[in-house]
Amino acid sequence: MLTNQQAYRDYLQKEKNYSLHTVAAYLKDLSEFEQFLKHRDDDAALEQVAYGQIRSWVVELVEKGILNTSINRKISSLKSFYKFLLKTKQIELNPLQKHKSLKTPKKVQIPFSEKELEMVFDENDYPDDFEGIRNRLIIELFYTTGMRRAELISLEISNFSPYAKTLKVLGKRNKERILPLLDCTVALLNSYLEVRKTFVGSSSGNLLILNKNGHKVSETFVYRLINNYFSNVSEKVKKSPHVLRHTFATHLLNNGADLNSVKELLGHASLSSTQIYTHSSLSELKRVYQDAHPRSQK
């Protein structure tokens, strides 16, 4: 019979489809906390821990000189584990339910990590209704296409081709580009269109992303949505659609994508030359994109 930790590992690998690196990081943090508990009490069990014990671990980490950002990441790993135990009915109360992250100094703007993205897709509740599916779709589109905020707001339903798995975007200077879509993004778009039709009806026009009143969303709304969701998982100072755009590019490059292909996906003006376009066909972009994006297997 599997232990809770083994079941948790399988859950991360098979159900959440996390990378081996991310799974190892989660389990390492969990093991460190378990060692802390055993050092104080041989009979201590992760399933029976109280918040006071976790708080004591935090104090010990602070005294060892561990940075607050690193401590917050370790606690995030514990949160994920206890959420799993709660989901599988191994515990009745999450000991970290009311925990507040340690304060951290302001940092230079940097992209989100793969772990932070996995957390924002995993640890936040997305209700199975119009607003819940729409919110998840907005985050998904930013992270899996790298589009700009203005581009997302102006998307029309007709821009989406479920069969070709593409999305046509109108960029700066009215320059159009066609973006390949991951299977998970296509599925989410289809789900959103179904609930959108039920929620706002056919009189809402052709705009893809709508607010709860059936109208066009504002730039402020989109910014606040991204900021709110990522505030739950990241201590970065800047949490915006533009950071997600940078994150998209960074993660593709880190996973081996060609720089010119990524720049074309982003629609940068420097890629408008004939030479660039003749060397980067849509089919090649699709291949690079599917192979390189962290969520391509979701």
mmCIF file with all atom_site columns, N, CA and C in Angstrom, residues 234-261:
data_model
loop_
_atom_site.group_PDB
_atom_site.id
_atom_site.type_symbol
_atom_site.label_atom_id
_atom_site.label_alt_id
_atom_site.label_comp_id
_atom_site.label_asym_id
_atom_site.label_entity_id
_atom_site.label_seq_id
_atom_site.pdbx_PDB_ins_code
_atom_site.Cartn_x
_atom_site.Cartn_y
_atom_site.Cartn_z
_atom_site.occupancy
_atom_site.B_iso_or_equiv
_atom_site.pdbx_formal_charge
_atom_site.auth_seq_id
_atom_site.auth_comp_id
_atom_site.auth_asym_id
_atom_site.auth_atom_id
_atom_site.pdbx_PDB_model_num
ATOM 1  N N  . SER A 1 234 ? 3.484  34.093 -5.772  1.00 0.00 ? 234 SER A N  1
ATOM 2  C CA . SER A 1 234 ? 4.770  34.712 -6.083  1.00 0.00 ? 234 SER A CA 1
ATOM 3  C C  . SER A 1 234 ? 5.020  35.938 -5.217  1.00 0.00 ? 234 SER A C  1
ATOM 4  N N  . GLU A 1 235 ? 6.291  36.104 -4.826  1.00 0.00 ? 235 GLU A N  1
ATOM 5  C CA . GLU A 1 235 ? 6.700  37.280 -4.065  1.00 0.00 ? 235 GLU A CA 1
ATOM 6  C C  . GLU A 1 235 ? 7.318  38.344 -4.967  1.00 0.00 ? 235 GLU A C  1
ATOM 7  N N  . LYS A 1 236 ? 7.284  38.131 -6.254  1.00 0.00 ? 236 LYS A N  1
ATOM 8  C CA . LYS A 1 236 ? 7.856  39.099 -7.176  1.00 0.00 ? 236 LYS A CA 1
ATOM 9  C C  . LYS A 1 236 ? 7.100  40.417 -7.083  1.00 0.00 ? 236 LYS A C  1
ATOM 10 N N  . VAL A 1 237 ? 7.836  41.510 -7.235  1.00 0.00 ? 237 VAL A N  1
ATOM 11 C CA . VAL A 1 237 ? 7.223  42.828 -7.121  1.00 0.00 ? 237 VAL A CA 1
ATOM 12 C C  . VAL A 1 237 ? 6.238  43.068 -8.265  1.00 0.00 ? 237 VAL A C  1
ATOM 13 N N  . LYS A 1 238 ? 6.661  42.745 -9.468  1.00 0.00 ? 238 LYS A N  1
ATOM 14 C CA . LYS A 1 238 ? 5.832  42.983 -10.646 1.00 0.00 ? 238 LYS A CA 1
ATOM 15 C C  . LYS A 1 238 ? 5.098  41.711 -11.031 1.00 0.00 ? 238 LYS A C  1
ATOM 16 N N  . LYS A 1 239 ? 3.788  41.775 -11.023 1.00 0.00 ? 239 LYS A N  1
ATOM 17 C CA . LYS A 1 239 ? 2.954  40.617 -11.392 1.00 0.00 ? 239 LYS A CA 1
ATOM 18 C C  . LYS A 1 239 ? 1.903  41.120 -12.374 1.00 0.00 ? 239 LYS A C  1
ATOM 19 N N  . SER A 1 240 ? 2.221  41.042 -13.641 1.00 0.00 ? 240 SER A N  1
ATOM 20 C CA . SER A 1 240 ? 1.379  41.665 -14.653 1.00 0.00 ? 240 SER A CA 1
ATOM 21 C C  . SER A 1 240 ? 1.322  40.813 -15.915 1.00 0.00 ? 240 SER A C  1
ATOM 22 N N  . PRO A 1 241 ? 0.416  41.145 -16.834 1.00 0.00 ? 241 PRO A N  1
ATOM 23 C CA . PRO A 1 241 ? 0.374  40.445 -18.121 1.00 0.00 ? 241 PRO A CA 1
ATOM 24 C C  . PRO A 1 241 ? 1.709  40.527 -18.861 1.00 0.00 ? 241 PRO A C  1
ATOM 25 N N  . HIS A 1 242 ? 2.408  41.659 -18.729 1.00 0.00 ? 242 HIS A N  1
ATOM 26 C CA . HIS A 1 242 ? 3.682  41.802 -19.428 1.00 0.00 ? 242 HIS A CA 1
ATOM 27 C C  . HIS A 1 242 ? 4.742  40.854 -18.861 1.00 0.00 ? 242 HIS A C  1
ATOM 28 N N  . VAL A 1 243 ? 4.696  40.617 -17.549 1.00 0.00 ? 243 VAL A N  1
ATOM 29 C CA . VAL A 1 243 ? 5.621  39.652 -16.952 1.00 0.00 ? 243 VAL A CA 1
ATOM 30 C C  . VAL A 1 243 ? 5.323  38.246 -17.471 1.00 0.00 ? 243 VAL A C  1
ATOM 31 N N  . LEU A 1 244 ? 4.048  37.941 -17.656 1.00 0.00 ? 244 LEU A N  1
ATOM 32 C CA . LEU A 1 244 ? 3.683  36.639 -18.223 1.00 0.00 ? 244 LEU A CA 1
ATOM 33 C C  . LEU A 1 244 ? 4.188  36.508 -19.657 1.00 0.00 ? 244 LEU A C  1
ATOM 34 N N  . ARG A 1 245 ? 4.172  37.592 -20.391 1.00 0.00 ? 245 ARG A N  1
ATOM 35 C CA . ARG A 1 245 ? 4.696  37.590 -21.763 1.00 0.00 ? 245 ARG A CA 1
ATOM 36 C C  . ARG A 1 245 ? 6.193  37.288 -21.751 1.00 0.00 ? 245 ARG A C  1
ATOM 37 N N  . HIS A 1 246 ? 6.927  37.931 -20.840 1.00 0.00 ? 246 HIS A N  1
ATOM 38 C CA . HIS A 1 246 ? 8.355  37.647 -20.683 1.00 0.00 ? 246 HIS A CA 1
ATOM 39 C C  . HIS A 1 246 ? 8.573  36.197 -20.248 1.00 0.00 ? 246 HIS A C  1
ATOM 40 N N  . THR A 1 247 ? 7.687  35.731 -19.371 1.00 0.00 ? 247 THR A N  1
ATOM 41 C CA . THR A 1 247 ? 7.799  34.359 -18.868 1.00 0.00 ? 247 THR A CA 1
ATOM 42 C C  . THR A 1 247 ? 7.632  33.353 -19.992 1.00 0.00 ? 247 THR A C  1
ATOM 43 N N  . PHE A 1 248 ? 6.652  33.604 -20.850 1.00 0.00 ? 248 PHE A N  1
ATOM 44 C CA . PHE A 1 248 ? 6.426  32.746 -22.019 1.00 0.00 ? 248 PHE A CA 1
ATOM 45 C C  . PHE A 1 248 ? 7.718  32.595 -22.822 1.00 0.00 ? 248 PHE A C  1
ATOM 46 N N  . ALA A 1 249 ? 8.340  33.713 -23.147 1.00 0.00 ? 249 ALA A N  1
ATOM 47 C CA . ALA A 1 249 ? 9.553  33.684 -23.964 1.00 0.00 ? 249 ALA A CA 1
ATOM 48 C C  . ALA A 1 249 ? 10.708 33.013 -23.231 1.00 0.00 ? 249 ALA A C  1
ATOM 49 N N  . THR A 1 250 ? 10.863 33.341 -21.959 1.00 0.00 ? 250 THR A N  1
ATOM 50 C CA . THR A 1 250 ? 11.966 32.784 -21.175 1.00 0.00 ? 250 THR A CA 1
ATOM 51 C C  . THR A 1 250 ? 11.871 31.279 -21.066 1.00 0.00 ? 250 THR A C  1
ATOM 52 N N  . HIS A 1 251 ? 10.678 30.774 -20.778 1.00 0.00 ? 251 HIS A N  1
ATOM 53 C CA . HIS A 1 251 ? 10.506 29.333 -20.612 1.00 0.00 ? 251 HIS A CA 1
ATOM 54 C C  . HIS A 1 251 ? 10.721 28.585 -21.932 1.00 0.00 ? 251 HIS A C  1
ATOM 55 N N  . LEU A 1 252 ? 10.296 29.172 -23.041 1.00 0.00 ? 252 LEU A N  1
ATOM 56 C CA . LEU A 1 252 ? 10.549 28.537 -24.332 1.00 0.00 ? 252 LEU A CA 1
ATOM 57 C C  . LEU A 1 252 ? 12.051 28.465 -24.616 1.00 0.00 ? 252 LEU A C  1
ATOM 58 N N  . LEU A 1 253 ? 12.742 29.577 -24.392 1.00 0.00 ? 253 LEU A N  1
ATOM 59 C CA . LEU A 1 253 ? 14.183 29.616 -24.649 1.00 0.00 ? 253 LEU A CA 1
ATOM 60 C C  . LEU A 1 253 ? 14.933 28.668 -23.718 1.00 0.00 ? 253 LEU A C  1
ATOM 61 N N  . ASN A 1 254 ? 14.508 28.624 -22.466 1.00 0.00 ? 254 ASN A N  1
ATOM 62 C CA . ASN A 1 254 ? 15.155 27.728 -21.503 1.00 0.00 ? 254 ASN A CA 1
ATOM 63 C C  . ASN A 1 254 ? 14.984 26.261 -21.875 1.00 0.00 ? 254 ASN A C  1
ATOM 64 N N  . ASN A 1 255 ? 13.933 25.980 -22.633 1.00 0.00 ? 255 ASN A N  1
ATOM 65 C CA . ASN A 1 255 ? 13.670 24.597 -23.032 1.00 0.00 ? 255 ASN A CA 1
ATOM 66 C C  . ASN A 1 255 ? 14.121 24.303 -24.460 1.00 0.00 ? 255 ASN A C  1
ATOM 67 N N  . GLY A 1 256 ? 14.950 25.185 -25.019 1.00 0.00 ? 256 GLY A N  1
ATOM 68 C CA . GLY A 1 256 ? 15.593 24.887 -26.286 1.00 0.00 ? 256 GLY A CA 1
ATOM 69 C C  . GLY A 1 256 ? 15.011 25.504 -27.529 1.00 0.00 ? 256 GLY A C  1
ATOM 70 N N  . ALA A 1 257 ? 14.024 26.390 -27.398 1.00 0.00 ? 257 ALA A N  1
ATOM 71 C CA . ALA A 1 257 ? 13.426 27.002 -28.592 1.00 0.00 ? 257 ALA A CA 1
ATOM 72 C C  . ALA A 1 257 ? 14.411 27.961 -29.255 1.00 0.00 ? 257 ALA A C  1
ATOM 73 N N  . ASP A 1 258 ? 14.292 28.092 -30.558 1.00 0.00 ? 258 ASP A N  1
ATOM 74 C CA . ASP A 1 258 ? 15.132 29.008 -31.322 1.00 0.00 ? 258 ASP A CA 1
ATOM 75 C C  . ASP A 1 258 ? 14.730 30.453 -31.044 1.00 0.00 ? 258 ASP A C  1
ATOM 76 N N  . LEU A 1 259 ? 15.706 31.323 -30.879 1.00 0.00 ? 259 LEU A N  1
ATOM 77 C CA . LEU A 1 259 ? 15.443 32.717 -30.522 1.00 0.00 ? 259 LEU A CA 1
ATOM 78 C C  . LEU A 1 259 ? 14.588 33.431 -31.564 1.00 0.00 ? 259 LEU A C  1
ATOM 79 N N  . ASN A 1 260 ? 14.884 33.227 -32.826 1.00 0.00 ? 260 ASN A N  1
ATOM 80 C CA . ASN A 1 260 ? 14.114 33.896 -33.870 1.00 0.00 ? 260 ASN A CA 1
ATOM 81 C C  . ASN A 1 260 ? 12.665 33.429 -33.905 1.00 0.00 ? 260 ASN A C  1
ATOM 82 N N  . SER A 1 261 ? 12.451 32.133 -33.645 1.00 0.00 ? 261 SER A N  1
ATOM 83 C CA . SER A 1 261 ? 11.082 31.614 -33.620 1.00 0.00 ? 261 SER A CA 1
ATOM 84 C C  . SER A 1 261 ? 10.295 32.237 -32.476 1.00 0.00 ? 261 SER A C  1
#
